[in-house]
mmCIF file with all atom_site columns, C-alpha atoms in Angstrom:
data_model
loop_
_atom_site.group_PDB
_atom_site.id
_atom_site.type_symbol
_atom_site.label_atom_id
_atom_site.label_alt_id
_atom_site.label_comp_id
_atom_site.label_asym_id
_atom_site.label_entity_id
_atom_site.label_seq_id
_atom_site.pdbx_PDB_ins_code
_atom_site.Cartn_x
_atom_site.Cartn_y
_atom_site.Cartn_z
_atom_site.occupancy
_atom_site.B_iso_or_equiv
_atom_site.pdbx_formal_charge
_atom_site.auth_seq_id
_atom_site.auth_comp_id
_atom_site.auth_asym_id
_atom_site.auth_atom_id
_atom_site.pdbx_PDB_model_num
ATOM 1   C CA . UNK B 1 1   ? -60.124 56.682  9.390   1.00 55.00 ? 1491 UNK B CA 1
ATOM 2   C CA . UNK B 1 2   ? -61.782 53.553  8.436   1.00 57.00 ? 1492 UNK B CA 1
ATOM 3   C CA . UNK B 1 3   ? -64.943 51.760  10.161  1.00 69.00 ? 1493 UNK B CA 1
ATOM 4   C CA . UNK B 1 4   ? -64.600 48.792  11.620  1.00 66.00 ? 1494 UNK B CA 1
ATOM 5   C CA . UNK B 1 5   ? -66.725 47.297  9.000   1.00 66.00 ? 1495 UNK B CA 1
ATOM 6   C CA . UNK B 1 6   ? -64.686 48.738  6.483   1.00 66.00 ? 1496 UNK B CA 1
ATOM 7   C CA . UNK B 1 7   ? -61.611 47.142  8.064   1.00 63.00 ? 1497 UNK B CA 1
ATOM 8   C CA . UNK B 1 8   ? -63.585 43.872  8.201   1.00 70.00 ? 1498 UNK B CA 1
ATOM 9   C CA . UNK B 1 9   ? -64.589 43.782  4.728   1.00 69.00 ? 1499 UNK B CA 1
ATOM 10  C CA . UNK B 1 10  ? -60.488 44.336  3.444   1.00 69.00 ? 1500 UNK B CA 1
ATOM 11  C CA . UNK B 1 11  ? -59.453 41.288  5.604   1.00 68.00 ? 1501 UNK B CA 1
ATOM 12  C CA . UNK B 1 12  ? -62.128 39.490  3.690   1.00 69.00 ? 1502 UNK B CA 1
ATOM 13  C CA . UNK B 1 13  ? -61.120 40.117  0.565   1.00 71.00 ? 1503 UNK B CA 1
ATOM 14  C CA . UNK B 1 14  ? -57.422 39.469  1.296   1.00 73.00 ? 1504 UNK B CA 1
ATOM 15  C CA . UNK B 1 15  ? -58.385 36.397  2.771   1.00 72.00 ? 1505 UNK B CA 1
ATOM 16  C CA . UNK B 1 16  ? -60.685 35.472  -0.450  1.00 70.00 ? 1506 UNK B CA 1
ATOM 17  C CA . UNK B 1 17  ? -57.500 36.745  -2.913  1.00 68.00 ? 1507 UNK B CA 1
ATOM 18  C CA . UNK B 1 18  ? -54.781 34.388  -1.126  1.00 65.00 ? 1508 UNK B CA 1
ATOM 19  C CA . UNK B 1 19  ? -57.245 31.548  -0.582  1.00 67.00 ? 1509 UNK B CA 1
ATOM 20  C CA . UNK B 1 20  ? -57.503 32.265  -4.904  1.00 66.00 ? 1510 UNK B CA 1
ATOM 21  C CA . UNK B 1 21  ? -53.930 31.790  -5.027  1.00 62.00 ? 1511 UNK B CA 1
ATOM 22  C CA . UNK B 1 22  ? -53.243 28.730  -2.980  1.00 58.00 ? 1512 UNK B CA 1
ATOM 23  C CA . UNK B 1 23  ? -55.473 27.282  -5.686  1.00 55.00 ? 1513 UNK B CA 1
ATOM 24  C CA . UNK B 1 24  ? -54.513 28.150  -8.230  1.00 61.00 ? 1514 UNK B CA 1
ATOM 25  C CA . UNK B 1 25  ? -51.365 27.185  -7.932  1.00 62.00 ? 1515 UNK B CA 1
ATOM 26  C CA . UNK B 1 26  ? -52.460 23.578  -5.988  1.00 63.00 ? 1516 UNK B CA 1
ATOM 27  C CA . UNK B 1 27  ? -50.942 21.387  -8.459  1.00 69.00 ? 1517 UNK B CA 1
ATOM 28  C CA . UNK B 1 28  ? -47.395 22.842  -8.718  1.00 69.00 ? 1518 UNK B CA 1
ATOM 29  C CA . UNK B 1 29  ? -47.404 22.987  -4.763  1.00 64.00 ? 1519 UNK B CA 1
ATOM 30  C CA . UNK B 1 30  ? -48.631 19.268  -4.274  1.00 67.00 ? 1520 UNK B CA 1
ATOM 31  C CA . UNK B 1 31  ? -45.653 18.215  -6.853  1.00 68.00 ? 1521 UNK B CA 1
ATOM 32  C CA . UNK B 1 32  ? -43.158 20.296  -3.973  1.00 71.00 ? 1522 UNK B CA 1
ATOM 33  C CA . UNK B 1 33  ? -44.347 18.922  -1.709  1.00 68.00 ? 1523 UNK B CA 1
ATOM 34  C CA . UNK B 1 34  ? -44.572 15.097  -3.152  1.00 69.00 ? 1524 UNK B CA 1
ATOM 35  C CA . UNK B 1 35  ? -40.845 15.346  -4.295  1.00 70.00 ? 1525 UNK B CA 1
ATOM 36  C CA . UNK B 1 36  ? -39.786 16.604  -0.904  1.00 71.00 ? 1526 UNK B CA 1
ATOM 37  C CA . UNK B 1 37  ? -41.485 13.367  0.702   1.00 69.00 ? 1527 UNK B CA 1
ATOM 38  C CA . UNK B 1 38  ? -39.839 11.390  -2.197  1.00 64.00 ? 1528 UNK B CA 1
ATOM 39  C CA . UNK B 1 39  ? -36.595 13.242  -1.208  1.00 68.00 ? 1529 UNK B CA 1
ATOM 40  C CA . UNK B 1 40  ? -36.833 12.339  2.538   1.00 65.00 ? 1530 UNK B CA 1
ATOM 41  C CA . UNK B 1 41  ? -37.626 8.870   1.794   1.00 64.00 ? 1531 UNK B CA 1
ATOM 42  C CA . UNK B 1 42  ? -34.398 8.499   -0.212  1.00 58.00 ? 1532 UNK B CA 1
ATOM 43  C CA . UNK B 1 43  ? -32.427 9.886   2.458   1.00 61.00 ? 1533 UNK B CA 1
ATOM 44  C CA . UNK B 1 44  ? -33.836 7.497   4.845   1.00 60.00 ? 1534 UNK B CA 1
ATOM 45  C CA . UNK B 1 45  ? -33.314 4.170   2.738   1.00 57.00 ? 1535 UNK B CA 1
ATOM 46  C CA . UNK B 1 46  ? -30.094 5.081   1.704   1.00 62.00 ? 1536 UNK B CA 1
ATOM 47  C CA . UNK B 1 47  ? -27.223 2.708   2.629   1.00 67.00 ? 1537 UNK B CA 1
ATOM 48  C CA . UNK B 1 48  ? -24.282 3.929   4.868   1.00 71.00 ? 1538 UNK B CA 1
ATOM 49  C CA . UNK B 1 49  ? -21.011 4.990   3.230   1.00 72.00 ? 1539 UNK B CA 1
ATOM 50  C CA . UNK B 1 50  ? -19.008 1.970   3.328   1.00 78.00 ? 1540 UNK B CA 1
ATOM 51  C CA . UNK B 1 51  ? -16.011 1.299   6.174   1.00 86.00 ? 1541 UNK B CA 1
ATOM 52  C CA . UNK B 1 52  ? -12.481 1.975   5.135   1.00 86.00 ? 1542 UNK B CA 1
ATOM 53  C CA . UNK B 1 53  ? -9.129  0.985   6.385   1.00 88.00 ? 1543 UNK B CA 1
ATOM 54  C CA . UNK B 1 54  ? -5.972  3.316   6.139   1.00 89.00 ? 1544 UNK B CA 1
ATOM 55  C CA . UNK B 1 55  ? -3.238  1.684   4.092   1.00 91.00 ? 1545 UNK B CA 1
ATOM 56  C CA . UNK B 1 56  ? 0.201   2.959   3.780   1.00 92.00 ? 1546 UNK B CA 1
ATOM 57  C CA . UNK B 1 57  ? 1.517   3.034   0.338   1.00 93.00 ? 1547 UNK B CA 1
ATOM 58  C CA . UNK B 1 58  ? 4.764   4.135   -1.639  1.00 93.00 ? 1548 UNK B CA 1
ATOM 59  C CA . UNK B 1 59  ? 4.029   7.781   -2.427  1.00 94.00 ? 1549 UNK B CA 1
ATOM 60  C CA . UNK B 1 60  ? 6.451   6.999   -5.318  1.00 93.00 ? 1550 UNK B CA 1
ATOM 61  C CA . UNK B 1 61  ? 8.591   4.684   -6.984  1.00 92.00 ? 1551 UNK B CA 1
ATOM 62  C CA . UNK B 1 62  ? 11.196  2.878   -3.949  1.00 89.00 ? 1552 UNK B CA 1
ATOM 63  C CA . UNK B 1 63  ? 14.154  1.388   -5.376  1.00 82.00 ? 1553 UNK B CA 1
ATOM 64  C CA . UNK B 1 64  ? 14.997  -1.816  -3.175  1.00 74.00 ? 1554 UNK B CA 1
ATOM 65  C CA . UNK B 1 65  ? 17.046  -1.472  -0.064  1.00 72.00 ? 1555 UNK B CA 1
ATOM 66  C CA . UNK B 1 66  ? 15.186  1.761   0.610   1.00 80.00 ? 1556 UNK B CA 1
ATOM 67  C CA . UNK B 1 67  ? 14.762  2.714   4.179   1.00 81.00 ? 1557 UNK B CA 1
ATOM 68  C CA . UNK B 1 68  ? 11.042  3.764   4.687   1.00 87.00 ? 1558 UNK B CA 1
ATOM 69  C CA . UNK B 1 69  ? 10.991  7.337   6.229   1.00 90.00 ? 1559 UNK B CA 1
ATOM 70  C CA . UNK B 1 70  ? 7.454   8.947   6.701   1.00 92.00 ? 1560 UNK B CA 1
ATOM 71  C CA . UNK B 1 71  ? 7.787   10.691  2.963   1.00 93.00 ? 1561 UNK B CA 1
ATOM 72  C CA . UNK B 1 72  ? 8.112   7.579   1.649   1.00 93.00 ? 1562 UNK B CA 1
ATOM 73  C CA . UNK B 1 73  ? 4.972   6.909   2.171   1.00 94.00 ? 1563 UNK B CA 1
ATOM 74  C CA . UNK B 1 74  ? 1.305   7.845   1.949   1.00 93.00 ? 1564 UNK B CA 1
ATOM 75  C CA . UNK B 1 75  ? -2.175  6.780   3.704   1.00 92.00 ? 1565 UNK B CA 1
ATOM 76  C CA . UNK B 1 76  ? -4.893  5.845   1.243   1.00 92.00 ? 1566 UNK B CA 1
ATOM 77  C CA . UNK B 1 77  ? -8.389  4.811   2.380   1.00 91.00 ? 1567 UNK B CA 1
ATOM 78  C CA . UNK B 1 78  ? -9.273  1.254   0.760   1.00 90.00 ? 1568 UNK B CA 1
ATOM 79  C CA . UNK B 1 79  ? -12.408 -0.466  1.244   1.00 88.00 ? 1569 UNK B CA 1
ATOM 80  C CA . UNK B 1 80  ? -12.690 -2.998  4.306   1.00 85.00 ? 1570 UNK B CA 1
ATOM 81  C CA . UNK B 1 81  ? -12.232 -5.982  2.942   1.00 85.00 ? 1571 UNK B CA 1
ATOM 82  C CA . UNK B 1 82  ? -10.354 -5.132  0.011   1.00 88.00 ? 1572 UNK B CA 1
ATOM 83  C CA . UNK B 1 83  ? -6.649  -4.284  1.153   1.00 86.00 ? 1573 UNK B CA 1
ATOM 84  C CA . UNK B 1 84  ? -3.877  -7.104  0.900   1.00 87.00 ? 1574 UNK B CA 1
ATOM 85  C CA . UNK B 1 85  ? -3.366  -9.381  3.216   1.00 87.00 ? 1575 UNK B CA 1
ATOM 86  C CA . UNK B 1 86  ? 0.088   -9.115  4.930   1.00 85.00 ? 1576 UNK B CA 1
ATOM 87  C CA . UNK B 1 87  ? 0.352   -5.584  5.287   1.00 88.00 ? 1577 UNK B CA 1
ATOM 88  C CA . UNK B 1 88  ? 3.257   -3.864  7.178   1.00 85.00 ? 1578 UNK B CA 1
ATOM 89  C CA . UNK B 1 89  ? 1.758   -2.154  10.260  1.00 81.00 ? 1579 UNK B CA 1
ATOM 90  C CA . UNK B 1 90  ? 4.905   -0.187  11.064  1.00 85.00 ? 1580 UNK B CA 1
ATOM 91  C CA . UNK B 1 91  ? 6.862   0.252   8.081   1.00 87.00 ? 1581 UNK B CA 1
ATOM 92  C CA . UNK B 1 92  ? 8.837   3.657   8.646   1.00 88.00 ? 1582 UNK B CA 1
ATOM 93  C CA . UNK B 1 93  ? 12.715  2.317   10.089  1.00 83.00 ? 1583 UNK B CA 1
ATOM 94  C CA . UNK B 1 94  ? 12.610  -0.613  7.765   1.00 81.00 ? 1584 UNK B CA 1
ATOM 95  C CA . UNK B 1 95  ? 14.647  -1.627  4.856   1.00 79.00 ? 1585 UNK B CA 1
ATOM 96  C CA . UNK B 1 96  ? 12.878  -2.615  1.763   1.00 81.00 ? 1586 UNK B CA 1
ATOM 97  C CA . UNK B 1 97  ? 13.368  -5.850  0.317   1.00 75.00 ? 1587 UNK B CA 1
ATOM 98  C CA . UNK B 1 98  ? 12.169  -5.750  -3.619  1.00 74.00 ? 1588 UNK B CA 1
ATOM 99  C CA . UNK B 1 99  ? 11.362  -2.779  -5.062  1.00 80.00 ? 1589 UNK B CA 1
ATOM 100 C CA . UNK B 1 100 ? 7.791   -0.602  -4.634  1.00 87.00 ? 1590 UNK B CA 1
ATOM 101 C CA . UNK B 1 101 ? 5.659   0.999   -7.168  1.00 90.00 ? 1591 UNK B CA 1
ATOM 102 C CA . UNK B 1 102 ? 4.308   3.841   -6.971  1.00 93.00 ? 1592 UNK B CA 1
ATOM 103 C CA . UNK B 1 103 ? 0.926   3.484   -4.791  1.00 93.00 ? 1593 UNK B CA 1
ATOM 104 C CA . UNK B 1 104 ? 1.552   -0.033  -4.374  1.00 93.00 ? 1594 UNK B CA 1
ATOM 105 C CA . UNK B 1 105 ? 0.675   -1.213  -0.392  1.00 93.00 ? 1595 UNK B CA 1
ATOM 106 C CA . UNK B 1 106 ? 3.518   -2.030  1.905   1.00 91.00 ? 1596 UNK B CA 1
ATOM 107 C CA . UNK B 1 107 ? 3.250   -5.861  2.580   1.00 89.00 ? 1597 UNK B CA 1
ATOM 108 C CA . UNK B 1 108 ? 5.459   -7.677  5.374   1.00 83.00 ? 1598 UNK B CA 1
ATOM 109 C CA . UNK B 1 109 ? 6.931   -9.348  2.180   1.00 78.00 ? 1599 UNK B CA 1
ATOM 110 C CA . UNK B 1 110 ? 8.513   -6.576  0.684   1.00 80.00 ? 1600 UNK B CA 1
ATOM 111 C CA . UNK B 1 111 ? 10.599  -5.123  3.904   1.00 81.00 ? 1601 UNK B CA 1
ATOM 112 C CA . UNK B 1 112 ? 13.279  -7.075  6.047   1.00 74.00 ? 1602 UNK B CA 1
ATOM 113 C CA . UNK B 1 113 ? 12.000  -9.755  8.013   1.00 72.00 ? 1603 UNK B CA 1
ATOM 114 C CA . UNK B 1 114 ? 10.833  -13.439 9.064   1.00 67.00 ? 1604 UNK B CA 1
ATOM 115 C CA . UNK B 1 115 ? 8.182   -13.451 6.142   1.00 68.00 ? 1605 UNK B CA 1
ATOM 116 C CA . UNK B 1 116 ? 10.925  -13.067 4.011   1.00 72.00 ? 1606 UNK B CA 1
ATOM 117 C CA . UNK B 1 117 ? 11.932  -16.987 3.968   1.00 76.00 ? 1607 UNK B CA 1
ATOM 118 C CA . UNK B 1 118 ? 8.052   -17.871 4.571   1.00 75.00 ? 1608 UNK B CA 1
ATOM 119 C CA . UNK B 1 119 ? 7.253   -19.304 1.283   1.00 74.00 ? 1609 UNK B CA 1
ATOM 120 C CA . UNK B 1 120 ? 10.843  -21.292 1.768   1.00 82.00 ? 1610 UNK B CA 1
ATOM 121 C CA . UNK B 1 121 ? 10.629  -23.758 5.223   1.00 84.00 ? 1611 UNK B CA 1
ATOM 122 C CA . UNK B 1 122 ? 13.189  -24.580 6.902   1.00 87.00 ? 1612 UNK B CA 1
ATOM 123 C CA . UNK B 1 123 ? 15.638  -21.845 5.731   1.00 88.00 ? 1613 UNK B CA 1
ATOM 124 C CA . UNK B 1 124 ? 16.806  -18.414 7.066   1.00 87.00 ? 1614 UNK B CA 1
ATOM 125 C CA . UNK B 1 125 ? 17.121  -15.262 5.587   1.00 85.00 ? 1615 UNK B CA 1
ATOM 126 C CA . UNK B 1 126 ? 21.567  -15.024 5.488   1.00 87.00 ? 1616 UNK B CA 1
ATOM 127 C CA . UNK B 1 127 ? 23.463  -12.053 3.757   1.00 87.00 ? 1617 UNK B CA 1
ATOM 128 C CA . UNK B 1 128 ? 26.012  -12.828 1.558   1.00 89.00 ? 1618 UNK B CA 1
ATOM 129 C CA . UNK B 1 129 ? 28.518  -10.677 -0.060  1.00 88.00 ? 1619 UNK B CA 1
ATOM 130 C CA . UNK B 1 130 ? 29.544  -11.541 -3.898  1.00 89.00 ? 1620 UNK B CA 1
ATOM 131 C CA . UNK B 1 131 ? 32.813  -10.110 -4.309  1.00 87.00 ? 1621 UNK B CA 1
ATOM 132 C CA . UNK B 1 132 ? 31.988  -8.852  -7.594  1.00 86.00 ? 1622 UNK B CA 1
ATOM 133 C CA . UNK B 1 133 ? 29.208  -6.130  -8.068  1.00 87.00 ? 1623 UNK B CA 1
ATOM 134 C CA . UNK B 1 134 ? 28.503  -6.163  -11.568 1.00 88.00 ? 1624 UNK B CA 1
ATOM 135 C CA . UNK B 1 135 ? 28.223  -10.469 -11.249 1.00 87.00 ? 1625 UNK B CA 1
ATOM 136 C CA . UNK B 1 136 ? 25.691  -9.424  -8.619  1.00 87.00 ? 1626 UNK B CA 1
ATOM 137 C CA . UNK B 1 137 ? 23.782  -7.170  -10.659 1.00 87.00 ? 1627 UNK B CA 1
ATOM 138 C CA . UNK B 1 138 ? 23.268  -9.884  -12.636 1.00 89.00 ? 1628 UNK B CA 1
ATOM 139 C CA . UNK B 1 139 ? 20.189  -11.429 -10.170 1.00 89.00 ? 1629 UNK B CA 1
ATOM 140 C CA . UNK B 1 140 ? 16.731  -10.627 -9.389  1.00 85.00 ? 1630 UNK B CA 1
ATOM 141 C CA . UNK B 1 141 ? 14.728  -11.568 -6.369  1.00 81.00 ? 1631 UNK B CA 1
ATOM 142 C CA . UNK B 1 142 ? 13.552  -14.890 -7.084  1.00 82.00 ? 1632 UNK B CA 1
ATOM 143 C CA . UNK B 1 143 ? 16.507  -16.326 -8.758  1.00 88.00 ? 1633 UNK B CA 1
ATOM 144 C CA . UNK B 1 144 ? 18.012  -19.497 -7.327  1.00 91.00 ? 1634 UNK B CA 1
ATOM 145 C CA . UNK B 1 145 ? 21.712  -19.734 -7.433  1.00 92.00 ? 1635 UNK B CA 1
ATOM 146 C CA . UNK B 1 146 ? 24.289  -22.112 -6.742  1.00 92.00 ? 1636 UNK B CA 1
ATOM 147 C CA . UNK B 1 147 ? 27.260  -20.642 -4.955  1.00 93.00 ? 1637 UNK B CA 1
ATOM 148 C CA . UNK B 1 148 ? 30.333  -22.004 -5.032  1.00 91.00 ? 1638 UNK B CA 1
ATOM 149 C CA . UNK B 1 149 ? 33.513  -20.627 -2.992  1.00 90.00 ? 1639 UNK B CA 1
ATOM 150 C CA . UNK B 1 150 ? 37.136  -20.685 -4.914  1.00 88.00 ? 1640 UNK B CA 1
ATOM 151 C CA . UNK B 1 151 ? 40.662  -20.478 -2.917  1.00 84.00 ? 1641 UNK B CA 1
ATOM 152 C CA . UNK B 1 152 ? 42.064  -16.998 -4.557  1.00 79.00 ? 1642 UNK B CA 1
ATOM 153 C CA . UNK B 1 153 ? 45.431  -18.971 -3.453  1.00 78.00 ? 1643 UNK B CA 1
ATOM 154 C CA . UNK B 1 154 ? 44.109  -22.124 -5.979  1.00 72.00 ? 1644 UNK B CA 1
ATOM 155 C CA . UNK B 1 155 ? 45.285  -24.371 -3.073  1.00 75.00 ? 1645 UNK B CA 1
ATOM 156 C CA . UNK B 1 156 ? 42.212  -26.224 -2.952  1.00 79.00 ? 1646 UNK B CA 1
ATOM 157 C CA . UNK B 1 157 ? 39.631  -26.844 -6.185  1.00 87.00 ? 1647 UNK B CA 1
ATOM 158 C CA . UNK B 1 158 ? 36.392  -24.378 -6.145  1.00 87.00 ? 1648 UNK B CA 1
ATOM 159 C CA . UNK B 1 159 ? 33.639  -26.443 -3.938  1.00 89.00 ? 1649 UNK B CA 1
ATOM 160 C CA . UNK B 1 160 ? 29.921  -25.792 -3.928  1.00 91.00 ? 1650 UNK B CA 1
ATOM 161 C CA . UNK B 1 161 ? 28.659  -25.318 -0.878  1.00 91.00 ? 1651 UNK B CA 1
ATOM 162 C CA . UNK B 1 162 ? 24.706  -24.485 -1.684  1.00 91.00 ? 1652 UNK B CA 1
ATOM 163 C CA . UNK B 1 163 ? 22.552  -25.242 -4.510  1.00 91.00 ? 1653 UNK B CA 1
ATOM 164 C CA . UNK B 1 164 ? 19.000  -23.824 -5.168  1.00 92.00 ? 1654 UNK B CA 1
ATOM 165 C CA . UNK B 1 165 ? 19.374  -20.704 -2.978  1.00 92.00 ? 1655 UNK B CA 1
ATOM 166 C CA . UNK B 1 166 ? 16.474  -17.917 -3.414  1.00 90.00 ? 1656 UNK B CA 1
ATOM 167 C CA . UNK B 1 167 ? 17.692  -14.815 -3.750  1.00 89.00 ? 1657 UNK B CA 1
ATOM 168 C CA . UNK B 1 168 ? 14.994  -13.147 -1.309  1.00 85.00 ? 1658 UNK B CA 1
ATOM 169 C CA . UNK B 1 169 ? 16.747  -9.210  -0.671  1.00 81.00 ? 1659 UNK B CA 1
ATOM 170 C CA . UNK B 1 170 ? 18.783  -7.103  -3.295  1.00 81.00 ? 1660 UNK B CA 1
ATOM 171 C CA . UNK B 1 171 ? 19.756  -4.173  -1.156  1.00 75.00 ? 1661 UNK B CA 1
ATOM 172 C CA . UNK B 1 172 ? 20.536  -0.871  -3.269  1.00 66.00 ? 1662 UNK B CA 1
ATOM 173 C CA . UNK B 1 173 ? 24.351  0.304   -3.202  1.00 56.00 ? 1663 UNK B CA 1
ATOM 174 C CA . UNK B 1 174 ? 25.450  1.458   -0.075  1.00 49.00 ? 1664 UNK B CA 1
ATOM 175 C CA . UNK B 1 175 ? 27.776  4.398   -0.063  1.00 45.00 ? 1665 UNK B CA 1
ATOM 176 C CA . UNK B 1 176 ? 30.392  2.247   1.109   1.00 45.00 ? 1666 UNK B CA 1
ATOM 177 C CA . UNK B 1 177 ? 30.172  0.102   -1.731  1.00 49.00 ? 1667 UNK B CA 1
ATOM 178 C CA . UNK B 1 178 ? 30.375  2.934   -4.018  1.00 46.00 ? 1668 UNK B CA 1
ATOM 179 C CA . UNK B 1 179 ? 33.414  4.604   -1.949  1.00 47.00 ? 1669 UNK B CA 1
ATOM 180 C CA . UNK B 1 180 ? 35.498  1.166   -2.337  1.00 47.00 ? 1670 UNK B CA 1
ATOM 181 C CA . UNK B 1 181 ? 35.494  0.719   1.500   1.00 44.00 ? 1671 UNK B CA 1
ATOM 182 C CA . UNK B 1 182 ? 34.066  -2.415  0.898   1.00 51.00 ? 1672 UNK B CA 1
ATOM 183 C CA . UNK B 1 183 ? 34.335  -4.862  -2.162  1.00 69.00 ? 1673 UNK B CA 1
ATOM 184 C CA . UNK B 1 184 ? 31.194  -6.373  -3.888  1.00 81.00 ? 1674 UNK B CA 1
ATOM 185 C CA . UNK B 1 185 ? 27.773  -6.364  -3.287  1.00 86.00 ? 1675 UNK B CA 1
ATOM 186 C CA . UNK B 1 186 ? 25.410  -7.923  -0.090  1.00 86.00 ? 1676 UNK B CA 1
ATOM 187 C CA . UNK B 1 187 ? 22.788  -9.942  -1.138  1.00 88.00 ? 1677 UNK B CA 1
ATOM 188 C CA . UNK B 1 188 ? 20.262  -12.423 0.745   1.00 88.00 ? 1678 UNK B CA 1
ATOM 189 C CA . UNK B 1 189 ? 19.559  -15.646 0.264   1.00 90.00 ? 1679 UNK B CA 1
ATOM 190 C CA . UNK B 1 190 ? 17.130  -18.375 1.522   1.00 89.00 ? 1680 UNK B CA 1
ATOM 191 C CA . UNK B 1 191 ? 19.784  -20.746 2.913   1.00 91.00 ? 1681 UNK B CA 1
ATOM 192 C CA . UNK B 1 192 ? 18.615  -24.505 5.050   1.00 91.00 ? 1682 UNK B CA 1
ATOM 193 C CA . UNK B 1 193 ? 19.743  -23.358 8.352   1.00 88.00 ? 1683 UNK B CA 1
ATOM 194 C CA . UNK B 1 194 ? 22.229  -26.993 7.949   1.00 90.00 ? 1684 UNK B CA 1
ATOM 195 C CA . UNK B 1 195 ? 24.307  -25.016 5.556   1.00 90.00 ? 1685 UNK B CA 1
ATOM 196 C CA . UNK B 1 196 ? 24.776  -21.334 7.159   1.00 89.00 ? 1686 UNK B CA 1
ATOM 197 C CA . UNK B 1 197 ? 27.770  -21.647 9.228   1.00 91.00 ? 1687 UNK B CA 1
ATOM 198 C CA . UNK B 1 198 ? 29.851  -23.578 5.788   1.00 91.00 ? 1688 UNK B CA 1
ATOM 199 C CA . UNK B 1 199 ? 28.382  -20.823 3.575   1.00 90.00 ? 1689 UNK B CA 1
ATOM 200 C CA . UNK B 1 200 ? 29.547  -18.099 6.726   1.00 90.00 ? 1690 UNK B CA 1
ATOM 201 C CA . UNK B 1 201 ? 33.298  -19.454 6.622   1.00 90.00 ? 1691 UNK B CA 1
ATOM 202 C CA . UNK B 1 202 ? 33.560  -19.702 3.153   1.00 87.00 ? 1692 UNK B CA 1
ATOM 203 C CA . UNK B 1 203 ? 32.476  -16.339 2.500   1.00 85.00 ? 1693 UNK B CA 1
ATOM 204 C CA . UNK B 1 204 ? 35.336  -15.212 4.960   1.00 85.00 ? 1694 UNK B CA 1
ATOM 205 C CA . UNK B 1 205 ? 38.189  -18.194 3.788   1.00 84.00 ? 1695 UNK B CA 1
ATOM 206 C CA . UNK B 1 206 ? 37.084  -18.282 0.063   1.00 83.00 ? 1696 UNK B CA 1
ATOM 207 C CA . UNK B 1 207 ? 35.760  -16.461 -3.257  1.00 87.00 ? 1697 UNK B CA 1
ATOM 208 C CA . UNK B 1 208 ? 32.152  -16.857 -3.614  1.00 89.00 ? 1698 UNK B CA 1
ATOM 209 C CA . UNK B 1 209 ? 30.646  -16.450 -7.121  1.00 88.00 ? 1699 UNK B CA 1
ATOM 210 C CA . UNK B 1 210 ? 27.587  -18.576 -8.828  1.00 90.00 ? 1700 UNK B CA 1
ATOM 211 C CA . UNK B 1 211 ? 25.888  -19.978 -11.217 1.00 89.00 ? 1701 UNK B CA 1
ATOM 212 C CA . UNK B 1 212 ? 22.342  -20.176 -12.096 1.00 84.00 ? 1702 UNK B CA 1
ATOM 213 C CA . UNK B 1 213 ? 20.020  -22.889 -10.727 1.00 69.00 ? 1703 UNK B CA 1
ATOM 214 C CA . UNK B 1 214 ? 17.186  -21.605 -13.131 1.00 63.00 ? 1704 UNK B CA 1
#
């Protein structure tokens, strides 16, 4: 059994051996230690994430006169600050307007609605159905039409009874359409609120077709 000295003397000499190797390896351990400070002073300085707003976007290609269900659409996180202005807050129920891209942001511009006649004062958003689809098919959102309203009798000359009309809304076929149930296609235009109830009787009296405004 050893002494006590002999004990005393060991816990020496491993106190002399790790005091050797602390250092000896000083320099590596002060370089630790300085890039952990380095490391925590990063951390510290380092600017918070930036906010983000949830947008709802087409998850892919919407033809127009879509009606927005939930897998229509999908939730992307844009930057605050950086999202359109205008957006749709409830968009699932409503009927698209124009057409979406794929991943581009539902604005109130692009579904059924007041904004739809915004950019045109003093007119209201009126459907109108064109008794011939494929003369229909013919127009884009944006076009301005005149529309002019025939007697299929030929009792009375064709009349115009609205010039410069945006065409704001080109729903998609509907199935009655297709089945024959009813003739033509609907389409919307920006009409002066003066003109709405001539345009709504000769749309049920006449034949409405059109010409281009520009």
């Amino acid at each position: 059994m050893a002494t006590r000295d002999e004990l005393t003397q060991r816990l020496h000499r491993r106190r002399r051996a790790l005091r050797r190797a602390v250092l000896s390896r000083r320099r590596p351990l002060a370089a630790l230690l300085a890039g952990a400070a380095v490391l925590a002073g990063l951390h510290e300085v380092r600017p918070p994430a930036p906010a983000t707003e949830q947008v709802l976007t087409a998850a892919r290609d919407l033809p127009a006169g879509t009606v927005l269900a939930d897998d229509d659409l999908r939730s992307v996180a844009y930057a605050e600050g950086t999202a359109p202005a205008g957006l749709a807050r409830k968009p699932v129920g409503r009927v698209l307007a124009a057409p979406l891209r794929a991943g581009e942001p539902v604005t109130d511009v692009r579904v059924l609605g007041r904004s739809l006649v915004a950019a045109y004062p003093g007119t209201v958003a009126m459907p109108v159905r064109l008794p011939d689809a494929a003369m229909a098919a013919l127009l884009r959102v944006g076009d301005r039409i005149d529309l002019v309203a025939a007697d299929p009798q030929g009792a009375a000359p064709a009349r115009l009874v609205g010039s410069e009309l945006p065409v704001v809304v080109l729903p998609g076929a509907t199935q009655d359409d297709a089945s024959g149930a009813l003739a033509g296609r609907l389409v919307v235009l920006a009409v002066p609120q003066s003109l709405s109830e001539e345009i709504a009787q000769a749309s049920v009296t006449g034949f409405l077709t059109f010409t281009f405004s520009r």
